[in-house]
PDB file of C-alpha atoms in Angstrom:
ATOM      1  CA  UNK E   1      36.766 -30.635 -69.614  1.00 49.00           C
ATOM      2  CA  UNK E   2      34.688 -27.411 -69.411  1.00 49.00           C
ATOM      3  CA  UNK E   3      31.031 -26.623 -68.651  1.00 54.00           C
ATOM      4  CA  UNK E   4      28.686 -23.537 -68.073  1.00 52.00           C
ATOM      5  CA  UNK E   5      25.034 -22.803 -68.262  1.00 53.00           C
ATOM      6  CA  UNK E   6      23.262 -20.713 -70.985  1.00 51.00           C
ATOM      7  CA  UNK E   7      19.775 -19.177 -70.901  1.00 43.00           C
ATOM      8  CA  UNK E   8      17.549 -19.822 -73.761  1.00 39.00           C
ATOM      9  CA  UNK E   9      14.151 -18.345 -74.484  1.00 38.00           C
ATOM     10  CA  UNK E  10      11.363 -20.516 -76.069  1.00 38.00           C
ATOM     11  CA  UNK E  11       7.595 -21.426 -76.078  1.00 38.00           C
ATOM     12  CA  UNK E  12       6.747 -22.330 -72.378  1.00 36.00           C
ATOM     13  CA  UNK E  13       3.953 -24.814 -73.736  1.00 37.00           C
ATOM     14  CA  UNK E  14       6.809 -27.016 -75.108  1.00 37.00           C
ATOM     15  CA  UNK E  15       8.524 -27.241 -71.804  1.00 37.00           C
ATOM     16  CA  UNK E  16       5.337 -27.734 -69.795  1.00 47.00           C
ATOM     17  CA  UNK E  17       3.768 -30.491 -71.965  1.00 49.00           C
ATOM     18  CA  UNK E  18       6.807 -32.444 -72.971  1.00 53.00           C
ATOM     19  CA  UNK E  19      10.200 -31.463 -71.574  1.00 83.00           C
ATOM     20  CA  UNK E  20      13.303 -32.082 -73.383  1.00 95.00           C
ATOM     21  CA  UNK E  21      15.182 -33.381 -70.516  1.00 95.00           C
ATOM     22  CA  UNK E  22      18.852 -33.833 -71.907  1.00 97.00           C
ATOM     23  CA  UNK E  23      21.140 -34.201 -74.974  1.00 98.00           C
ATOM     24  CA  UNK E  24      24.262 -35.865 -75.692  1.00 98.00           C
ATOM     25  CA  UNK E  25      26.500 -35.153 -78.644  1.00 98.00           C
ATOM     26  CA  UNK E  26      28.806 -37.955 -79.948  1.00 98.00           C
ATOM     27  CA  UNK E  27      30.833 -38.403 -83.203  1.00 98.00           C
ATOM     28  CA  UNK E  28      30.197 -41.242 -85.625  1.00 98.00           C
ATOM     29  CA  UNK E  29      33.636 -42.775 -87.014  1.00 97.00           C
ATOM     30  CA  UNK E  30      32.974 -46.380 -87.933  1.00 97.00           C
ATOM     31  CA  UNK E  31      36.305 -47.077 -86.027  1.00 97.00           C
ATOM     32  CA  UNK E  32      34.215 -46.545 -82.861  1.00 97.00           C
ATOM     33  CA  UNK E  33      33.005 -50.164 -83.330  1.00 98.00           C
ATOM     34  CA  UNK E  34      36.043 -52.245 -82.164  1.00 97.00           C
ATOM     35  CA  UNK E  35      35.456 -55.043 -84.739  1.00 97.00           C
ATOM     36  CA  UNK E  36      35.752 -52.397 -87.434  1.00 97.00           C
ATOM     37  CA  UNK E  37      38.959 -50.838 -86.095  1.00 96.00           C
ATOM     38  CA  UNK E  38      40.491 -54.326 -85.592  1.00 96.00           C
ATOM     39  CA  UNK E  39      43.897 -54.158 -84.076  1.00 95.00           C
ATOM     40  CA  UNK E  40      43.735 -50.481 -83.794  1.00 94.00           C
ATOM     41  CA  UNK E  41      40.654 -50.422 -81.658  1.00 96.00           C
ATOM     42  CA  UNK E  42      42.477 -49.507 -78.478  1.00 97.00           C
ATOM     43  CA  UNK E  43      43.718 -46.165 -80.162  1.00 95.00           C
ATOM     44  CA  UNK E  44      39.881 -44.946 -79.624  1.00 97.00           C
ATOM     45  CA  UNK E  45      39.425 -46.354 -76.148  1.00 97.00           C
ATOM     46  CA  UNK E  46      39.361 -42.913 -74.640  1.00 98.00           C
ATOM     47  CA  UNK E  47      36.738 -41.740 -77.143  1.00 98.00           C
ATOM     48  CA  UNK E  48      34.530 -44.843 -76.773  1.00 98.00           C
ATOM     49  CA  UNK E  49      34.666 -44.317 -73.011  1.00 98.00           C
ATOM     50  CA  UNK E  50      33.688 -40.800 -73.303  1.00 98.00           C
ATOM     51  CA  UNK E  51      30.665 -41.754 -75.499  1.00 98.00           C
ATOM     52  CA  UNK E  52      29.577 -44.437 -72.995  1.00 98.00           C
ATOM     53  CA  UNK E  53      29.907 -41.873 -70.151  1.00 98.00           C
ATOM     54  CA  UNK E  54      27.789 -39.457 -72.090  1.00 98.00           C
ATOM     55  CA  UNK E  55      25.114 -42.071 -72.719  1.00 98.00           C
ATOM     56  CA  UNK E  56      24.992 -42.934 -69.115  1.00 98.00           C
ATOM     57  CA  UNK E  57      24.330 -39.279 -68.081  1.00 97.00           C
ATOM     58  CA  UNK E  58      21.705 -39.053 -70.790  1.00 98.00           C
ATOM     59  CA  UNK E  59      19.836 -42.003 -69.385  1.00 98.00           C
ATOM     60  CA  UNK E  60      20.325 -40.712 -65.852  1.00 97.00           C
ATOM     61  CA  UNK E  61      18.043 -37.841 -66.921  1.00 96.00           C
ATOM     62  CA  UNK E  62      15.224 -40.401 -67.025  1.00 96.00           C
ATOM     63  CA  UNK E  63      13.992 -39.998 -70.542  1.00 97.00           C
ATOM     64  CA  UNK E  64      11.092 -42.070 -71.802  1.00 97.00           C
ATOM     65  CA  UNK E  65      12.245 -41.898 -75.338  1.00 97.00           C
ATOM     66  CA  UNK E  66      15.688 -41.440 -76.948  1.00 98.00           C
ATOM     67  CA  UNK E  67      15.695 -39.606 -80.313  1.00 98.00           C
ATOM     68  CA  UNK E  68      18.816 -39.907 -82.532  1.00 98.00           C
ATOM     69  CA  UNK E  69      19.589 -37.224 -84.996  1.00 98.00           C
ATOM     70  CA  UNK E  70      22.390 -37.371 -87.479  1.00 98.00           C
ATOM     71  CA  UNK E  71      23.311 -36.114 -90.944  1.00 98.00           C
ATOM     72  CA  UNK E  72      22.371 -38.063 -94.143  1.00 97.00           C
ATOM     73  CA  UNK E  73      22.019 -37.529 -97.834  1.00 97.00           C
ATOM     74  CA  UNK E  74      18.412 -36.260 -97.348  1.00 97.00           C
ATOM     75  CA  UNK E  75      16.070 -35.118 -94.514  1.00 98.00           C
ATOM     76  CA  UNK E  76      13.890 -37.966 -93.309  1.00 97.00           C
ATOM     77  CA  UNK E  77      12.655 -39.937 -90.479  1.00 97.00           C
ATOM     78  CA  UNK E  78      12.986 -43.698 -89.992  1.00 96.00           C
ATOM     79  CA  UNK E  79      11.015 -46.527 -88.554  1.00 93.00           C
ATOM     80  CA  UNK E  80      11.721 -48.145 -85.223  1.00 93.00           C
ATOM     81  CA  UNK E  81      12.544 -51.264 -87.055  1.00 93.00           C
ATOM     82  CA  UNK E  82      14.889 -49.840 -89.597  1.00 95.00           C
ATOM     83  CA  UNK E  83      18.596 -50.582 -89.378  1.00 96.00           C
ATOM     84  CA  UNK E  84      22.009 -49.700 -90.760  1.00 96.00           C
ATOM     85  CA  UNK E  85      24.784 -51.742 -91.765  1.00 95.00           C
ATOM     86  CA  UNK E  86      28.570 -51.813 -91.322  1.00 96.00           C
ATOM     87  CA  UNK E  87      29.286 -53.876 -94.381  1.00 95.00           C
ATOM     88  CA  UNK E  88      30.929 -51.038 -96.273  1.00 95.00           C
ATOM     89  CA  UNK E  89      33.462 -50.849 -93.514  1.00 95.00           C
ATOM     90  CA  UNK E  90      34.491 -54.556 -93.442  1.00 95.00           C
ATOM     91  CA  UNK E  91      32.141 -55.946 -90.971  1.00 96.00           C
ATOM     92  CA  UNK E  92      28.990 -57.781 -92.109  1.00 94.00           C
ATOM     93  CA  UNK E  93      26.739 -56.777 -89.258  1.00 93.00           C
ATOM     94  CA  UNK E  94      23.280 -54.974 -89.205  1.00 93.00           C
ATOM     95  CA  UNK E  95      22.774 -52.458 -86.417  1.00 96.00           C
ATOM     96  CA  UNK E  96      18.998 -52.058 -85.593  1.00 95.00           C
ATOM     97  CA  UNK E  97      17.732 -48.690 -84.475  1.00 96.00           C
ATOM     98  CA  UNK E  98      15.481 -50.487 -81.882  1.00 94.00           C
ATOM     99  CA  UNK E  99      13.191 -53.280 -82.820  1.00 82.00           C
ATOM    100  CA  UNK E 100      14.977 -56.469 -84.036  1.00 79.00           C
ATOM    101  CA  UNK E 101      12.225 -58.105 -86.163  1.00 75.00           C
ATOM    102  CA  UNK E 102      13.910 -56.991 -89.402  1.00 67.00           C
ATOM    103  CA  UNK E 103      10.436 -55.669 -90.445  1.00 75.00           C
ATOM    104  CA  UNK E 104      12.126 -52.395 -91.499  1.00 87.00           C
ATOM    105  CA  UNK E 105      14.803 -51.738 -94.064  1.00 92.00           C
ATOM    106  CA  UNK E 106      18.581 -51.063 -94.249  1.00 94.00           C
ATOM    107  CA  UNK E 107      18.441 -47.359 -94.582  1.00 96.00           C
ATOM    108  CA  UNK E 108      20.131 -45.791 -91.637  1.00 97.00           C
ATOM    109  CA  UNK E 109      22.998 -43.551 -92.722  1.00 98.00           C
ATOM    110  CA  UNK E 110      26.478 -43.949 -91.023  1.00 98.00           C
ATOM    111  CA  UNK E 111      25.830 -41.304 -88.307  1.00 98.00           C
ATOM    112  CA  UNK E 112      22.657 -43.166 -87.173  1.00 98.00           C
ATOM    113  CA  UNK E 113      24.072 -46.484 -87.521  1.00 98.00           C
ATOM    114  CA  UNK E 114      26.842 -45.626 -85.121  1.00 98.00           C
ATOM    115  CA  UNK E 115      24.452 -43.738 -82.905  1.00 98.00           C
ATOM    116  CA  UNK E 116      22.318 -46.964 -82.757  1.00 98.00           C
ATOM    117  CA  UNK E 117      25.279 -49.085 -81.982  1.00 98.00           C
ATOM    118  CA  UNK E 118      26.116 -46.710 -79.073  1.00 98.00           C
ATOM    119  CA  UNK E 119      22.665 -46.755 -77.585  1.00 98.00           C
ATOM    120  CA  UNK E 120      22.480 -50.391 -78.026  1.00 96.00           C
ATOM    121  CA  UNK E 121      25.737 -50.778 -75.903  1.00 96.00           C
ATOM    122  CA  UNK E 122      23.963 -49.311 -73.002  1.00 97.00           C
ATOM    123  CA  UNK E 123      21.311 -52.227 -72.885  1.00 96.00           C
ATOM    124  CA  UNK E 124      18.550 -49.709 -72.264  1.00 97.00           C
ATOM    125  CA  UNK E 125      14.943 -51.012 -73.165  1.00 96.00           C
ATOM    126  CA  UNK E 126      13.802 -47.536 -73.864  1.00 97.00           C
ATOM    127  CA  UNK E 127      12.010 -46.575 -77.245  1.00 95.00           C
ATOM    128  CA  UNK E 128      14.137 -44.990 -79.759  1.00 96.00           C
ATOM    129  CA  UNK E 129      13.278 -43.123 -82.839  1.00 96.00           C
ATOM    130  CA  UNK E 130      15.720 -41.486 -85.438  1.00 97.00           C
ATOM    131  CA  UNK E 131      15.778 -38.685 -87.906  1.00 98.00           C
ATOM    132  CA  UNK E 132      18.378 -37.548 -90.570  1.00 98.00           C
ATOM    133  CA  UNK E 133      19.026 -33.877 -91.585  1.00 98.00           C
ATOM    134  CA  UNK E 134      20.399 -33.371 -95.011  1.00 98.00           C
ATOM    135  CA  UNK E 135      24.088 -32.614 -94.946  1.00 96.00           C
ATOM    136  CA  UNK E 136      23.750 -29.302 -96.891  1.00 96.00           C
ATOM    137  CA  UNK E 137      20.636 -28.177 -95.141  1.00 98.00           C
ATOM    138  CA  UNK E 138      20.337 -24.349 -94.554  1.00 98.00           C
ATOM    139  CA  UNK E 139      20.624 -23.388 -90.931  1.00 98.00           C
ATOM    140  CA  UNK E 140      17.233 -22.178 -90.730  1.00 98.00           C
ATOM    141  CA  UNK E 141      15.918 -25.535 -91.998  1.00 98.00           C
ATOM    142  CA  UNK E 142      18.008 -27.244 -89.343  1.00 98.00           C
ATOM    143  CA  UNK E 143      16.695 -25.035 -86.534  1.00 98.00           C
ATOM    144  CA  UNK E 144      13.060 -25.646 -87.836  1.00 98.00           C
ATOM    145  CA  UNK E 145      13.618 -29.215 -87.664  1.00 98.00           C
ATOM    146  CA  UNK E 146      14.684 -28.999 -84.092  1.00 98.00           C
ATOM    147  CA  UNK E 147      11.506 -27.099 -83.226  1.00 96.00           C
ATOM    148  CA  UNK E 148       9.303 -29.642 -84.910  1.00 96.00           C
ATOM    149  CA  UNK E 149      11.074 -32.555 -83.144  1.00 95.00           C
ATOM    150  CA  UNK E 150      10.125 -30.849 -79.800  1.00 93.00           C
ATOM    151  CA  UNK E 151       6.554 -30.068 -80.819  1.00 91.00           C
ATOM    152  CA  UNK E 152       5.782 -33.577 -82.004  1.00 91.00           C
ATOM    153  CA  UNK E 153       7.413 -35.218 -79.050  1.00 90.00           C
ATOM    154  CA  UNK E 154       4.861 -37.139 -76.760  1.00 88.00           C
ATOM    155  CA  UNK E 155       7.077 -38.222 -73.952  1.00 93.00           C
ATOM    156  CA  UNK E 156      10.093 -37.067 -71.933  1.00 95.00           C
ATOM    157  CA  UNK E 157      12.581 -36.932 -74.560  1.00 97.00           C
ATOM    158  CA  UNK E 158      16.576 -37.135 -74.785  1.00 98.00           C
ATOM    159  CA  UNK E 159      18.371 -36.231 -77.996  1.00 98.00           C
ATOM    160  CA  UNK E 160      21.643 -38.193 -79.009  1.00 98.00           C
ATOM    161  CA  UNK E 161      23.218 -35.991 -81.771  1.00 98.00           C
ATOM    162  CA  UNK E 162      25.832 -37.570 -83.878  1.00 98.00           C
ATOM    163  CA  UNK E 163      28.367 -35.457 -85.753  1.00 98.00           C
ATOM    164  CA  UNK E 164      32.062 -35.003 -86.571  1.00 98.00           C
ATOM    165  CA  UNK E 165      33.975 -31.793 -86.739  1.00 98.00           C
ATOM    166  CA  UNK E 166      36.425 -30.771 -89.339  1.00 98.00           C
ATOM    167  CA  UNK E 167      38.279 -33.435 -91.403  1.00 97.00           C
ATOM    168  CA  UNK E 168      41.263 -31.050 -92.257  1.00 97.00           C
ATOM    169  CA  UNK E 169      43.497 -31.390 -89.198  1.00 96.00           C
ATOM    170  CA  UNK E 170      47.036 -32.074 -90.524  1.00 90.00           C
ATOM    171  CA  UNK E 171      48.415 -33.436 -93.698  1.00 88.00           C
ATOM    172  CA  UNK E 172      47.256 -36.933 -93.139  1.00 88.00           C
ATOM    173  CA  UNK E 173      43.606 -35.980 -92.588  1.00 91.00           C
ATOM    174  CA  UNK E 174      40.950 -36.920 -95.068  1.00 92.00           C
ATOM    175  CA  UNK E 175      40.803 -33.313 -96.285  1.00 91.00           C
ATOM    176  CA  UNK E 176      44.509 -32.663 -96.065  1.00 91.00           C
ATOM    177  CA  UNK E 177      45.563 -29.625 -93.894  1.00 92.00           C
ATOM    178  CA  UNK E 178      43.359 -26.467 -93.737  1.00 96.00           C
ATOM    179  CA  UNK E 179      44.689 -23.698 -91.397  1.00 96.00           C
ATOM    180  CA  UNK E 180      40.960 -22.578 -90.605  1.00 97.00           C
ATOM    181  CA  UNK E 181      40.059 -26.112 -89.380  1.00 98.00           C
ATOM    182  CA  UNK E 182      41.533 -25.726 -85.693  1.00 97.00           C
ATOM    183  CA  UNK E 183      39.698 -22.353 -85.062  1.00 98.00           C
ATOM    184  CA  UNK E 184      36.524 -23.668 -86.413  1.00 98.00           C
ATOM    185  CA  UNK E 185      36.844 -26.744 -84.148  1.00 98.00           C
ATOM    186  CA  UNK E 186      37.753 -24.630 -81.186  1.00 98.00           C
ATOM    187  CA  UNK E 187      34.573 -22.484 -81.732  1.00 98.00           C
ATOM    188  CA  UNK E 188      32.493 -25.698 -81.894  1.00 98.00           C
ATOM    189  CA  UNK E 189      33.975 -27.028 -78.630  1.00 98.00           C
ATOM    190  CA  UNK E 190      33.402 -23.795 -76.949  1.00 98.00           C
ATOM    191  CA  UNK E 191      29.628 -23.825 -77.781  1.00 98.00           C
ATOM    192  CA  UNK E 192      29.081 -27.448 -76.878  1.00 98.00           C
ATOM    193  CA  UNK E 193      30.837 -26.671 -73.533  1.00 98.00           C
ATOM    194  CA  UNK E 194      28.464 -23.570 -72.913  1.00 98.00           C
ATOM    195  CA  UNK E 195      25.358 -24.996 -74.252  1.00 98.00           C
ATOM    196  CA  UNK E 196      25.341 -22.086 -76.595  1.00 98.00           C
ATOM    197  CA  UNK E 197      22.561 -22.669 -79.234  1.00 98.00           C
ATOM    198  CA  UNK E 198      23.180 -19.201 -80.761  1.00 97.00           C
ATOM    199  CA  UNK E 199      26.769 -20.007 -81.639  1.00 98.00           C
ATOM    200  CA  UNK E 200      25.903 -23.435 -83.232  1.00 98.00           C
ATOM    201  CA  UNK E 201      23.205 -21.789 -85.304  1.00 98.00           C
ATOM    202  CA  UNK E 202      25.758 -19.183 -86.421  1.00 98.00           C
ATOM    203  CA  UNK E 203      28.308 -22.012 -87.917  1.00 98.00           C
ATOM    204  CA  UNK E 204      28.754 -21.196 -91.712  1.00 98.00           C
ATOM    205  CA  UNK E 205      27.566 -23.918 -93.920  1.00 98.00           C
ATOM    206  CA  UNK E 206      29.938 -22.863 -96.730  1.00 98.00           C
ATOM    207  CA  UNK E 207      32.860 -22.963 -94.424  1.00 98.00           C
ATOM    208  CA  UNK E 208      31.802 -26.239 -92.833  1.00 98.00           C
ATOM    209  CA  UNK E 209      31.420 -27.960 -96.238  1.00 98.00           C
ATOM    210  CA  UNK E 210      34.895 -26.688 -97.116  1.00 98.00           C
ATOM    211  CA  UNK E 211      36.217 -28.263 -93.972  1.00 98.00           C
ATOM    212  CA  UNK E 212      34.311 -31.519 -94.377  1.00 98.00           C
ATOM    213  CA  UNK E 213      32.460 -30.961 -91.194  1.00 98.00           C
ATOM    214  CA  UNK E 214      29.734 -33.841 -90.696  1.00 97.00           C
ATOM    215  CA  UNK E 215      28.114 -32.361 -87.532  1.00 98.00           C
ATOM    216  CA  UNK E 216      27.197 -28.928 -88.494  1.00 98.00           C
ATOM    217  CA  UNK E 217      23.583 -29.670 -89.620  1.00 98.00           C
ATOM    218  CA  UNK E 218      22.831 -31.970 -86.596  1.00 98.00           C
ATOM    219  CA  UNK E 219      24.293 -29.607 -84.248  1.00 98.00           C
ATOM    220  CA  UNK E 220      21.985 -26.897 -85.560  1.00 98.00           C
ATOM    221  CA  UNK E 221      19.060 -29.234 -85.115  1.00 98.00           C
ATOM    222  CA  UNK E 222      20.142 -29.592 -81.429  1.00 98.00           C
ATOM    223  CA  UNK E 223      20.269 -25.856 -81.120  1.00 98.00           C
ATOM    224  CA  UNK E 224      16.765 -25.451 -82.486  1.00 98.00           C
ATOM    225  CA  UNK E 225      15.161 -28.005 -80.228  1.00 98.00           C
ATOM    226  CA  UNK E 226      16.815 -26.573 -77.181  1.00 97.00           C
ATOM    227  CA  UNK E 227      15.717 -23.136 -78.138  1.00 95.00           C
ATOM    228  CA  UNK E 228      12.137 -24.407 -78.492  1.00 95.00           C
ATOM    229  CA  UNK E 229      12.177 -26.203 -75.181  1.00 94.00           C
ATOM    230  CA  UNK E 230      13.363 -23.057 -73.435  1.00 93.00           C
ATOM    231  CA  UNK E 231      14.810 -22.727 -69.938  1.00 91.00           C
ATOM    232  CA  UNK E 232      18.322 -22.876 -68.592  1.00 92.00           C
ATOM    233  CA  UNK E 233      20.747 -25.370 -70.141  1.00 96.00           C
ATOM    234  CA  UNK E 234      24.069 -26.515 -68.767  1.00 97.00           C
ATOM    235  CA  UNK E 235      26.827 -27.775 -71.180  1.00 98.00           C
ATOM    236  CA  UNK E 236      29.872 -29.997 -70.548  1.00 97.00           C
ATOM    237  CA  UNK E 237      32.392 -30.938 -73.077  1.00 98.00           C
ATOM    238  CA  UNK E 238      33.753 -34.456 -72.175  1.00 97.00           C
ATOM    239  CA  UNK E 239      36.035 -34.960 -75.318  1.00 98.00           C
ATOM    240  CA  UNK E 240      37.582 -32.809 -77.941  1.00 98.00           C
ATOM    241  CA  UNK E 241      40.463 -34.336 -79.923  1.00 97.00           C
ATOM    242  CA  UNK E 242      41.268 -34.818 -83.614  1.00 97.00           C
ATOM    243  CA  UNK E 243      42.811 -38.383 -83.883  1.00 93.00           C
ATOM    244  CA  UNK E 244      43.401 -39.349 -87.562  1.00 94.00           C
ATOM    245  CA  UNK E 245      43.034 -35.575 -88.537  1.00 96.00           C
ATOM    246  CA  UNK E 246      39.240 -35.597 -87.804  1.00 97.00           C
ATOM    247  CA  UNK E 247      37.852 -33.540 -84.802  1.00 98.00           C
ATOM    248  CA  UNK E 248      35.534 -35.556 -82.509  1.00 98.00           C
ATOM    249  CA  UNK E 249      33.412 -34.095 -79.720  1.00 98.00           C
ATOM    250  CA  UNK E 250      31.650 -35.674 -76.899  1.00 98.00           C
ATOM    251  CA  UNK E 251      29.429 -33.245 -74.790  1.00 98.00           C
ATOM    252  CA  UNK E 252      26.300 -33.408 -72.701  1.00 98.00           C
ATOM    253  CA  UNK E 253      23.537 -30.749 -72.112  1.00 98.00           C
ATOM    254  CA  UNK E 254      21.290 -30.774 -69.298  1.00 95.00           C
ATOM    255  CA  UNK E 255      18.528 -28.607 -67.960  1.00 90.00           C
ATOM    256  CA  UNK E 256      19.972 -26.390 -65.114  1.00 82.00           C
TER     257      UNK E 256
END
């Protein structure tokens, strides 16, 4: 779709020591997993293809580590052997974050479970880690988490940021119809296309909650991480649609 570059300031020592090389944004509806969607799986083929393409671009940046970020009931990090489950969506399947020895626990929230499934689809052997940000976390806390992720990184890192837009796009949407939803989603799409961290940090948490937005906090973590990394960033929006009344975005951010 659209793309542009955005200049961000940040501590140069982050950029020199451990570059944040790329980021991708994807949504996390369980229906992305074809076995969950069943006969309706083909309806999300374009979204699935956009996510696969975004992951391919992410890996093309040659990261050494993939860090997954998504929303959850609390802010916390996860072990490499932790996993999530799709049992609550009619599919008795465990989705590992990375290691498959089952030494971890079934603790990944939906956002990271779907993110782990997407990364697993690529077949990459790269190390992967995951962190959740609380759904209702304040923007400043989200930004701070992004800064800390960059500070603590020890290798070339790529971020996979999971989050849905508003769930109020039409009378059949989960949150029914809200006339504010389309303008909100359009502003998010524009920010993702322009790699505009400031715009993402400006998203109102109260309005976001009213519109049932699941991506606000993770997007603000992304903004904090990119601001800390500094440098020139270029964004591209690959997908922005609202099937089933929920806005889904797929985007890629790369160093310019």
